[in-house]
PDB file of C-alpha atoms in Angstrom:
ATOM      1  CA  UNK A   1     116.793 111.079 113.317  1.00 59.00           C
ATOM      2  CA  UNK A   2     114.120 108.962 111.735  1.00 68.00           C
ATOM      3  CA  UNK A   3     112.888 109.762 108.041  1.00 88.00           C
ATOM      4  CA  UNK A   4     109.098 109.344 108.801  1.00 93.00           C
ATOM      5  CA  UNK A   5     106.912 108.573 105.585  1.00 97.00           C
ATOM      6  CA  UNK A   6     103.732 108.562 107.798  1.00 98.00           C
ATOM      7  CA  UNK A   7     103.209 110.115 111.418  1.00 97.00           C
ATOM      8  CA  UNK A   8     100.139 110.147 113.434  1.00 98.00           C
ATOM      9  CA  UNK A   9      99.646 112.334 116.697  1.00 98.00           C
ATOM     10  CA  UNK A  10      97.039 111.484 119.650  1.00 97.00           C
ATOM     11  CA  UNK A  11      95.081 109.951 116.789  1.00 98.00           C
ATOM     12  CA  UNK A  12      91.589 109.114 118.532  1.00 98.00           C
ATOM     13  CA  UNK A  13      87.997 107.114 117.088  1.00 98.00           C
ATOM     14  CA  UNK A  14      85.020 106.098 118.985  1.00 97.00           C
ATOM     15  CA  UNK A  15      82.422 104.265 117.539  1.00 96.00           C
ATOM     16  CA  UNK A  16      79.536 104.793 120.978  1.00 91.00           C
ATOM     17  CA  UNK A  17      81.124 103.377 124.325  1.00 90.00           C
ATOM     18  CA  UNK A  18      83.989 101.488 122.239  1.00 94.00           C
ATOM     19  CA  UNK A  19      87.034 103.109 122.115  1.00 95.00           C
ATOM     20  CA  UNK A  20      88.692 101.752 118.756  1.00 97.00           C
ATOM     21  CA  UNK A  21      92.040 103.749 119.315  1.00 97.00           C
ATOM     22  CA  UNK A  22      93.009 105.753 122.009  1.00 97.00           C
ATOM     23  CA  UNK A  23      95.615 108.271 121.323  1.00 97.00           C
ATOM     24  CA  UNK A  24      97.827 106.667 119.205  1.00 98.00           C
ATOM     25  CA  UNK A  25     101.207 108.390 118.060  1.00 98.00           C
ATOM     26  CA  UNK A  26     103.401 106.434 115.589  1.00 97.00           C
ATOM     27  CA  UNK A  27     106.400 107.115 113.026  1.00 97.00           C
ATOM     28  CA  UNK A  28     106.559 104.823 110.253  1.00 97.00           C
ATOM     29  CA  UNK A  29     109.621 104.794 108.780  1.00 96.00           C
ATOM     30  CA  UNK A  30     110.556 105.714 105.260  1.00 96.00           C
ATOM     31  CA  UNK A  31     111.842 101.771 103.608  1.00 94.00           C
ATOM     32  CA  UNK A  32     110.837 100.011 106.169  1.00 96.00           C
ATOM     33  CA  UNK A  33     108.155  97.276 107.110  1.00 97.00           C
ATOM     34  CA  UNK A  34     106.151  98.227 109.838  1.00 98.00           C
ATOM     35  CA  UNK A  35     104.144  95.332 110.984  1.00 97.00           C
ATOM     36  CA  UNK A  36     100.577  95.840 113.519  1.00 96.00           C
ATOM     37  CA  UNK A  37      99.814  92.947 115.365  1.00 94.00           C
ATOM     38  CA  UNK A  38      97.771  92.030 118.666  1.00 92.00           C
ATOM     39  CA  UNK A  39      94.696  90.324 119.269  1.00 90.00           C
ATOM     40  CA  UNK A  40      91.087  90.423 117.632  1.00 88.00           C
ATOM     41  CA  UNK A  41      89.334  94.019 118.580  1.00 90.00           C
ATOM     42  CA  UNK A  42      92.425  95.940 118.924  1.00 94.00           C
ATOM     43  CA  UNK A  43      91.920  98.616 116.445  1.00 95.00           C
ATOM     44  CA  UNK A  44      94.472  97.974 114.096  1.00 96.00           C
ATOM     45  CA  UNK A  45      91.610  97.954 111.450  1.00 94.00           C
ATOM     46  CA  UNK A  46      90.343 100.714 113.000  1.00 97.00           C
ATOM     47  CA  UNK A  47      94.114 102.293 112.472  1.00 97.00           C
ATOM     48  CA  UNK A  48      94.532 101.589 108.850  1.00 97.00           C
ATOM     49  CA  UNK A  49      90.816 102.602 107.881  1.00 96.00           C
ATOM     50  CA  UNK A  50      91.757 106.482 109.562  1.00 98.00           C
ATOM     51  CA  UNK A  51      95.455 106.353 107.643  1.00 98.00           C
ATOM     52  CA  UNK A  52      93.458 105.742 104.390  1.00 97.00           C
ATOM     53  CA  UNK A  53      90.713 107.755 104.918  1.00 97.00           C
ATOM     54  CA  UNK A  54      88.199 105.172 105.082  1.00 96.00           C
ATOM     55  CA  UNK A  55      87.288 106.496 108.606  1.00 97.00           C
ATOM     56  CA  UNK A  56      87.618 110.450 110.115  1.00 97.00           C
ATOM     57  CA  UNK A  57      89.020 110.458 113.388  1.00 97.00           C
ATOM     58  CA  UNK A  58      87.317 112.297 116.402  1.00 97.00           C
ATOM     59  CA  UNK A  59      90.319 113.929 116.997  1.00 96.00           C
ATOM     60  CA  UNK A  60      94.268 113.889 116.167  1.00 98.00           C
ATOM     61  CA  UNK A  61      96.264 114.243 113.445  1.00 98.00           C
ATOM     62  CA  UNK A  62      97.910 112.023 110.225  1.00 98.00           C
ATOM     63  CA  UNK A  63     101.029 113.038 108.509  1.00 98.00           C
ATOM     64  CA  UNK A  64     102.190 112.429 105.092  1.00 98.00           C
ATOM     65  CA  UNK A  65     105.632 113.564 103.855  1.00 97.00           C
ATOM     66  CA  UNK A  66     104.665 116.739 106.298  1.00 95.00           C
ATOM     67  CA  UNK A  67     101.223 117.135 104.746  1.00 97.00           C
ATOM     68  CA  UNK A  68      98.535 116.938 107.164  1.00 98.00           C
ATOM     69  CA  UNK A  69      95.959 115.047 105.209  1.00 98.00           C
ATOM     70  CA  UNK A  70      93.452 113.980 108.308  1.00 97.00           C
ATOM     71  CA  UNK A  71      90.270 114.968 106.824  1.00 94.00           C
ATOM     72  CA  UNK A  72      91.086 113.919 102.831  1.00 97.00           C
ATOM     73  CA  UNK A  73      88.706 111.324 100.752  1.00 96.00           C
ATOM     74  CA  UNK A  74      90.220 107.781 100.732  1.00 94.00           C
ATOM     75  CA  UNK A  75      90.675 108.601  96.778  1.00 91.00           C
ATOM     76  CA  UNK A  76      92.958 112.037  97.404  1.00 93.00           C
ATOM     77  CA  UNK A  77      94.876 110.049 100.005  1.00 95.00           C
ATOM     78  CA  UNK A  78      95.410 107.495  96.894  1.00 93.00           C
ATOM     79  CA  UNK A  79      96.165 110.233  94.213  1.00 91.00           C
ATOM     80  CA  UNK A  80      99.030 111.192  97.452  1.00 94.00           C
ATOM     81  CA  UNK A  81     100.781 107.892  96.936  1.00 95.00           C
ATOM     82  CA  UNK A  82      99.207 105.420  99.721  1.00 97.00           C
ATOM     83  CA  UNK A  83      97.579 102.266  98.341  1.00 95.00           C
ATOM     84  CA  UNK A  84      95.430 100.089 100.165  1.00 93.00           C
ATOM     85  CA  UNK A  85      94.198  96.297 100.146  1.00 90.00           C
ATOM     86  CA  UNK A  86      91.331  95.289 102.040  1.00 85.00           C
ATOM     87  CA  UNK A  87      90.339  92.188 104.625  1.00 77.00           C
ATOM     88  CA  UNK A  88      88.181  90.648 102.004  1.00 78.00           C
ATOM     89  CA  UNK A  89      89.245  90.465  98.342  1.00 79.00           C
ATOM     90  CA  UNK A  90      88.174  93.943  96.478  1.00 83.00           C
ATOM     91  CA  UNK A  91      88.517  93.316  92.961  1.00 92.00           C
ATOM     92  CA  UNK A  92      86.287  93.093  89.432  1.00 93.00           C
ATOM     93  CA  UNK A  93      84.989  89.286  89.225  1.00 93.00           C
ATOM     94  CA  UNK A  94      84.129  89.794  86.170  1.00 94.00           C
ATOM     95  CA  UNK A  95      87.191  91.362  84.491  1.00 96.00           C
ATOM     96  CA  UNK A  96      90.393  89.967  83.289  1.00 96.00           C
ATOM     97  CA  UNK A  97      93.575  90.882  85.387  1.00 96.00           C
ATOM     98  CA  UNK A  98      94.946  93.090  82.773  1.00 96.00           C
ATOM     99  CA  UNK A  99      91.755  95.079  82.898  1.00 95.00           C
ATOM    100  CA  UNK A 100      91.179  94.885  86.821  1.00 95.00           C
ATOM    101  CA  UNK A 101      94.839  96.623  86.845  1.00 96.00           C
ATOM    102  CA  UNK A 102      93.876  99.206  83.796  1.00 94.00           C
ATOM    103  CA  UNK A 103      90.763 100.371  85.995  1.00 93.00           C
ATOM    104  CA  UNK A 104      93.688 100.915  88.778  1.00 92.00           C
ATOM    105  CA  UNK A 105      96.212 102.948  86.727  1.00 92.00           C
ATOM    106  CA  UNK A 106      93.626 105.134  84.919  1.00 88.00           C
ATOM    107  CA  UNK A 107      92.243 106.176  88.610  1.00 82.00           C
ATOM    108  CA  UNK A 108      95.572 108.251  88.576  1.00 75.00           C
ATOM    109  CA  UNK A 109      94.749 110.951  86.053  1.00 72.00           C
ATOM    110  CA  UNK A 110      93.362 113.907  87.483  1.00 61.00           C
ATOM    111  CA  UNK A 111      90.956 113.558  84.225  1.00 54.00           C
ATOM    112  CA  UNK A 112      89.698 110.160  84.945  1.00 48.00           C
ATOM    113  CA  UNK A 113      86.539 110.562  84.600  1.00 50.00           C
ATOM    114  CA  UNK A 114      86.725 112.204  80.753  1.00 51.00           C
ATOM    115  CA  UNK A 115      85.764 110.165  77.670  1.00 49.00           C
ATOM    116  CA  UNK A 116      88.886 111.533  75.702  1.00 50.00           C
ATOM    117  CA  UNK A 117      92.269 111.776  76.625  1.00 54.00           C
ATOM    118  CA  UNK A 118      95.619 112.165  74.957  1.00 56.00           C
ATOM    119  CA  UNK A 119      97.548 109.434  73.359  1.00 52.00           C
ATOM    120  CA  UNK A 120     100.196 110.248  76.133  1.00 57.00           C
ATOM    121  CA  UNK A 121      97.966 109.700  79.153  1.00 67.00           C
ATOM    122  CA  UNK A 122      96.918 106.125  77.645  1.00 80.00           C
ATOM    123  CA  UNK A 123     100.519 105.503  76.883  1.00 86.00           C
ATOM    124  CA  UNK A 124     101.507 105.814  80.713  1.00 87.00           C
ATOM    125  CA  UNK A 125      97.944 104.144  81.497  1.00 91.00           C
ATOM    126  CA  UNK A 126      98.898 101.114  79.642  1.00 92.00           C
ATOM    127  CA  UNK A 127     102.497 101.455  81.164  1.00 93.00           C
ATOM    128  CA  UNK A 128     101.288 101.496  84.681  1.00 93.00           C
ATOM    129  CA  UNK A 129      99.334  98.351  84.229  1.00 95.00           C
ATOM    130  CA  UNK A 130     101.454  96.275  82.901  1.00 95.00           C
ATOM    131  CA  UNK A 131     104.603  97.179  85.028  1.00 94.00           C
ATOM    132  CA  UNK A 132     101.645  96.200  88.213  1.00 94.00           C
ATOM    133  CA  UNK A 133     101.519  93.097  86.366  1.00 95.00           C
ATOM    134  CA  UNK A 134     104.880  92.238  86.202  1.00 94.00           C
ATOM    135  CA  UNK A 135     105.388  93.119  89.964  1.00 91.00           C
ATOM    136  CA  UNK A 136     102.404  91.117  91.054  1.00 92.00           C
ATOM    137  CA  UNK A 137     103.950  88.010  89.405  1.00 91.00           C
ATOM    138  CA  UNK A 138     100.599  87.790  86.722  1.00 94.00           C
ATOM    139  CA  UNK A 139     101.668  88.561  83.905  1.00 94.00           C
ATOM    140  CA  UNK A 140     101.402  85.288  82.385  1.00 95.00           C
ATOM    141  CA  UNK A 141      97.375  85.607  83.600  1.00 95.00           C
ATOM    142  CA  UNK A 142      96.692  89.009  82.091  1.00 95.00           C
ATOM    143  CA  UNK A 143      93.798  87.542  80.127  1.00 96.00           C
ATOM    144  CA  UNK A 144      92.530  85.277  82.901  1.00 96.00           C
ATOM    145  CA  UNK A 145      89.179  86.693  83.953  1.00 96.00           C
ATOM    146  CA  UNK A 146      89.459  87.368  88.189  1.00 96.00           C
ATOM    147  CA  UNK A 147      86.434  85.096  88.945  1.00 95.00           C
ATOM    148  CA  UNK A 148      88.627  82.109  87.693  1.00 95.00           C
ATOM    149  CA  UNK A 149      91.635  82.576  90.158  1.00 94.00           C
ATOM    150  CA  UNK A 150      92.812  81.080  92.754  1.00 91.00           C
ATOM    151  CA  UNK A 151      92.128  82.957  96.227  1.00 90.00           C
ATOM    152  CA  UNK A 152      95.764  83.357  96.386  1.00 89.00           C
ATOM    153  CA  UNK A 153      96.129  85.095  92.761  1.00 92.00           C
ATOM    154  CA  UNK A 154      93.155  86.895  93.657  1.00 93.00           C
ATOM    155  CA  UNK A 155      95.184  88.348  96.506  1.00 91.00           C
ATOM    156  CA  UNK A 156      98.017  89.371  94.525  1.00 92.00           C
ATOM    157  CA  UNK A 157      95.981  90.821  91.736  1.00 95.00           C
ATOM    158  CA  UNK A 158      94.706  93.259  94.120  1.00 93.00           C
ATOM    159  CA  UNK A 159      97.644  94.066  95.604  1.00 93.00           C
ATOM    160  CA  UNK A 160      98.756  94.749  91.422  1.00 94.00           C
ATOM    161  CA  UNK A 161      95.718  96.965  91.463  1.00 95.00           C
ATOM    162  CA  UNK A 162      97.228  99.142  94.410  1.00 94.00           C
ATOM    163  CA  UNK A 163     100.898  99.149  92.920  1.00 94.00           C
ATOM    164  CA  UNK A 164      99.054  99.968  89.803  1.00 94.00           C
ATOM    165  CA  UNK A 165      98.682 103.943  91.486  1.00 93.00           C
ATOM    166  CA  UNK A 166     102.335 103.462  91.959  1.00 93.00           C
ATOM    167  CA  UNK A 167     102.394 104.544  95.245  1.00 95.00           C
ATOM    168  CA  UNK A 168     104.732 105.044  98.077  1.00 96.00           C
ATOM    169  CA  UNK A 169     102.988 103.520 101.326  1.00 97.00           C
ATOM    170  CA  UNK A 170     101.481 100.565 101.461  1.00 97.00           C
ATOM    171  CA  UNK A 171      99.174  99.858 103.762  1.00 97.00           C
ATOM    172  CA  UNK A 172      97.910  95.795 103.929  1.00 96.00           C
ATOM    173  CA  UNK A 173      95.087  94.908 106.447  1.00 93.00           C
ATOM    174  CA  UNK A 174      95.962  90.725 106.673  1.00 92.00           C
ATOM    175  CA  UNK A 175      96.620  89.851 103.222  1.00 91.00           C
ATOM    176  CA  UNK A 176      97.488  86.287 104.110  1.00 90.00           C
ATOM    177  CA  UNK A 177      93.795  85.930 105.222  1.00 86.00           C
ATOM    178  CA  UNK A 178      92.415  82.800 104.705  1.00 84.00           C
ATOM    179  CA  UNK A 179      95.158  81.145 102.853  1.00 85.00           C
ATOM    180  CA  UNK A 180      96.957  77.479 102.479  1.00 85.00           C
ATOM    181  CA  UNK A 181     100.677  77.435 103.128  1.00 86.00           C
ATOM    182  CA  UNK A 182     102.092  77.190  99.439  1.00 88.00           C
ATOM    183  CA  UNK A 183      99.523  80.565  98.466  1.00 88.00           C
ATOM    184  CA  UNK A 184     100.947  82.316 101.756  1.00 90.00           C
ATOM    185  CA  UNK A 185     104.360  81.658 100.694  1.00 91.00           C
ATOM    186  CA  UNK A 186     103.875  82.947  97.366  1.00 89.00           C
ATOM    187  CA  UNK A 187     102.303  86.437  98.542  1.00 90.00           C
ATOM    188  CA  UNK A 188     105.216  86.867 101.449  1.00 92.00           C
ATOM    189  CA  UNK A 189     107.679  86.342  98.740  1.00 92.00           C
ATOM    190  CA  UNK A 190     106.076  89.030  96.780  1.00 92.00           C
ATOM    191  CA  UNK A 191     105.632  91.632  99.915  1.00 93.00           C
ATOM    192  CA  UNK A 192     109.133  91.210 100.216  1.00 93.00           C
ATOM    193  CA  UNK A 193     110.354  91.987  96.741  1.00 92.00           C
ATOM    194  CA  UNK A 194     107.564  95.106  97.279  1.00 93.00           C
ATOM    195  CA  UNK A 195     110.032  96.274 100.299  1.00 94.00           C
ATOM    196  CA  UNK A 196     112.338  97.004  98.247  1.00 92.00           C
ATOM    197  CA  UNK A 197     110.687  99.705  97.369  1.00 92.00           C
ATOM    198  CA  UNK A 198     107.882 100.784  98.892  1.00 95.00           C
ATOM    199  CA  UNK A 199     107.215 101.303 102.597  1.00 97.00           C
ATOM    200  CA  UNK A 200     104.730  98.338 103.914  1.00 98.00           C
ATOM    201  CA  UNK A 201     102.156  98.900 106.597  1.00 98.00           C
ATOM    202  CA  UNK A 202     101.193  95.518 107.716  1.00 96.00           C
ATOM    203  CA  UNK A 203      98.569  93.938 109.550  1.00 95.00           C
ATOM    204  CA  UNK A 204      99.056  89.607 109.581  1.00 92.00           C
ATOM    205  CA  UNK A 205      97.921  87.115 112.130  1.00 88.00           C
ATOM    206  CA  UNK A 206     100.549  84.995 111.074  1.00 89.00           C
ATOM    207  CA  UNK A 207     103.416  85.559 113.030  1.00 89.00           C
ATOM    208  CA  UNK A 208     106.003  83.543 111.197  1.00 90.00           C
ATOM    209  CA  UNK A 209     105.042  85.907 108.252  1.00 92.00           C
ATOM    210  CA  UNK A 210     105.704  88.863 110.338  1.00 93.00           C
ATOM    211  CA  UNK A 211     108.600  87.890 111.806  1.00 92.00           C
ATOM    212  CA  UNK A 212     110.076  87.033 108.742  1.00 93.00           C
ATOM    213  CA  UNK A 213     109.799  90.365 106.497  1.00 94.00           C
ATOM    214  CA  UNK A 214     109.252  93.326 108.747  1.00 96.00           C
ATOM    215  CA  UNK A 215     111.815  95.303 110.528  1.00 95.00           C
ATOM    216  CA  UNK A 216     109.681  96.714 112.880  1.00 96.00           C
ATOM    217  CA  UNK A 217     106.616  95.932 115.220  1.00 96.00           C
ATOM    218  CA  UNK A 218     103.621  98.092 116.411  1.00 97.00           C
ATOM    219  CA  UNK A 219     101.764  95.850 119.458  1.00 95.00           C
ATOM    220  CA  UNK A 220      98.287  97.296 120.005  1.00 95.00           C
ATOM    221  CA  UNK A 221      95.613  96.364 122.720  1.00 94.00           C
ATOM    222  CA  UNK A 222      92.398  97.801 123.178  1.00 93.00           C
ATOM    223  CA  UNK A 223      93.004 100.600 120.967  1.00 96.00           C
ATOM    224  CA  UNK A 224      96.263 101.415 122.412  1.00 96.00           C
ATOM    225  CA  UNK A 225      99.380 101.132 121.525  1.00 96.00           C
ATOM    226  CA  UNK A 226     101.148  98.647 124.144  1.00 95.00           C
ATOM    227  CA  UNK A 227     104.897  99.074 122.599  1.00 94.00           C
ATOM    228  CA  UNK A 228     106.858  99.495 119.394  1.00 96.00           C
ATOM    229  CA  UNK A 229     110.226  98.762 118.613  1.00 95.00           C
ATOM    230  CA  UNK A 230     112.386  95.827 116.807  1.00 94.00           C
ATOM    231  CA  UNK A 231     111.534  91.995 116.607  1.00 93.00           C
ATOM    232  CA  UNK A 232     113.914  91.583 119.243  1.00 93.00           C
ATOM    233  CA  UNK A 233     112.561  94.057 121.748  1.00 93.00           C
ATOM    234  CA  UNK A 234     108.894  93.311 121.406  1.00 92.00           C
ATOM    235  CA  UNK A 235     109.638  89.406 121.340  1.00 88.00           C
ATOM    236  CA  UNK A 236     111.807  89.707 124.378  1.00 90.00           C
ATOM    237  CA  UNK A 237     109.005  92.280 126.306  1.00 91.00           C
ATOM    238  CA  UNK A 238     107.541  90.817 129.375  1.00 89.00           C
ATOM    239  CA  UNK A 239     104.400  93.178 128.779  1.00 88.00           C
ATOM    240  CA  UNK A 240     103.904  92.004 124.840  1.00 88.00           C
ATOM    241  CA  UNK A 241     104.191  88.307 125.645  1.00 84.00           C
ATOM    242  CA  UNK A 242     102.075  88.785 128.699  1.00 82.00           C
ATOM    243  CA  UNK A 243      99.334  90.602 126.512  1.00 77.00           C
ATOM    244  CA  UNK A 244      99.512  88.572 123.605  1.00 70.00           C
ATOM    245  CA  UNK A 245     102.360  86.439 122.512  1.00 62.00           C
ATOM    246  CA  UNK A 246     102.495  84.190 125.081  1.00 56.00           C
ATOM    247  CA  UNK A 247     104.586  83.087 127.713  1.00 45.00           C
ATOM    248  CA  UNK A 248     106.442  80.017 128.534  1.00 43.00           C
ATOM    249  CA  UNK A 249     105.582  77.399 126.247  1.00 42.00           C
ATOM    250  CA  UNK A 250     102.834  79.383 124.480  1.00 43.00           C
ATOM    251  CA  UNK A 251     104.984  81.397 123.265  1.00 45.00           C
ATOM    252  CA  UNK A 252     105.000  82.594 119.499  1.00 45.00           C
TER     253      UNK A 252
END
C-alpha cells in the first residue's frame, strides 16, 4: 500500500479553449522524488501552481496527509508544510541571505504580522534561519546581500527560504533553469541531500538531472497524464519515447 503525502483526484483547469490539465489523478509518495517531465505546454506548471494554491481548479480534488485543502491560500498551504520555488528567482535583491531566510522563518508564526513577540518565538525564528542556511550550503554568505550572487546561489538561497518553513513537500518548478554545468551540479547535489528528508516534487528539463535523483516519473502531455511509474518503465515505454523522449537515436 503506498504512504501518499499528496493525492490529487480528476484534478481539472481551463484557462478559455486551453485545457491546462485534464483530469489528473496522482499519489506522490511519502520520501520519495517524484519527478514531472514532458514537453513545453504540458501543464506541469499548471499542476504545481493548483498543488500550491497559486491557481483554483475548476474542478477535482488535492489531498494532503488526508486533508482536503483544494480551495486554501498559497500561504495556509505553506503554514501546512508544502514549500514552493518558482520558474524565475523569487527572492529580496536587496537583502542579505541571512535576512532573505529570517523573512522565511518568521512567515511561520501564526502572529507574523505583530510588532511584539516573545523571546521564545524569536529564539525558534532565528533557529529556523540559520538551520535553512546550513542546509542550503550558505552559510558562509549569510551577510552577502542577494543582488551580489551568483544565479546559482541565488537558486539555492531560495530554495533556503522554502526549507526555512520547514516543510514536508517540496514542490520545485525547474530549479536548474538557466544554469552552467558546475551551478547545476551544485543545486542537484543539494536536492539530493534535501531527499533525505523531505518529499521532492520536481519539474527539470534536464533529464540527466532527473534521472539521476528521482525515484519516480510523472510523463504529462497536453494536460494529461501519459504514464507514471519507475525510470525503468517510463524509459523503456514505447508511448513516452514516442511522445517525448525520443526514439532510436534521439533518444534521451
Amino acid at each position: 500500500m503506498i504512504d501518499s503525502v499528496l493525492r490529487t483526484v480528476r484534478l481539472n483547469k481551463s484557462f478559455g479553449g486551453l485545457i491546462a490539465t485534464n483530469n489528473v489523478t496522482l499519489e506522490f509518495e511519502r520520501g520519495q522524488v517524484h519527478a514531472i517531465i514532458g514537453p513545453n505546454g504540458a501543464g506541469k506548471t499548471t499542476l504545481i501552481n493548483l498543488l500550491s494554491g497559486d491557481l483554483l481548479p475548476d474542478d477535482g480534488e488535492i489531498l494532503f496527509n488526508g486533508r482536503n485543502i483544494t480551495n486554501l491560500p498559497p500561504n495556509k498551504i505553506s503554514q501546512l508544510g508544502i514549500g514552493r520555488s518558482y520558474q524565475k528567482t523569487n527572492i529580496f535583491a536587496e537583502f542579505s541571505c541571512y535576512e532573505n531566510c529570517w523573512v522565511a522563518a518568521q512567515s511561520r508564526l501564526n502572529t507574523s504580522m505583530r510588532f511584539f513577540r516573545s523571546a521564545h518565538q524569536l529564539k525558534a525564528v532565528v533557529e529556523r534561519t540559520e538551520r535553512a542556511l546550513e542546509l542550503c550550503g550558505l552559510s558562509s554568505r549569510r551577510d552577502s546581500k542577494a543582488s551580489a550572487m551568483s544565479y546559482g546561489e541565488q537558486r539555492q538561497l531560495e530554495i533556503g527560504m522554502m526549507l526555512a518553513t520547514e516543510p514536508e513537500l517540496l514542490l520545485l518548478d525547474e530549479p536548474l533553469a538557466g544554469m552552467g554545468s558546475e551551478e547545476s551540479l551544485q543545486v542537484i547535489e543539494l536536492l539530493r541531500r534535501l531527499a533525505a528528508d523531505h518529499t521532492l516534487i520536481l519539474i527539470e528539463h534536464d533529464m540527466d538531472a532527473v534521472f539521476s535523483i528521482a525515484q519516480r516519473l510523472t510523463v504529462m502531455v497536453n494536460g494529461r497524464i501519459l504514464e507514471t511509474g519507475s525510470i525503468e518503465r517510463i524509459r523503456s515505454s514505447q508511448a513516452v519515447q514516442e511522445a517525448y523522449l525520443g526514439v532510436g537515436e534521439d533518444a534521451v
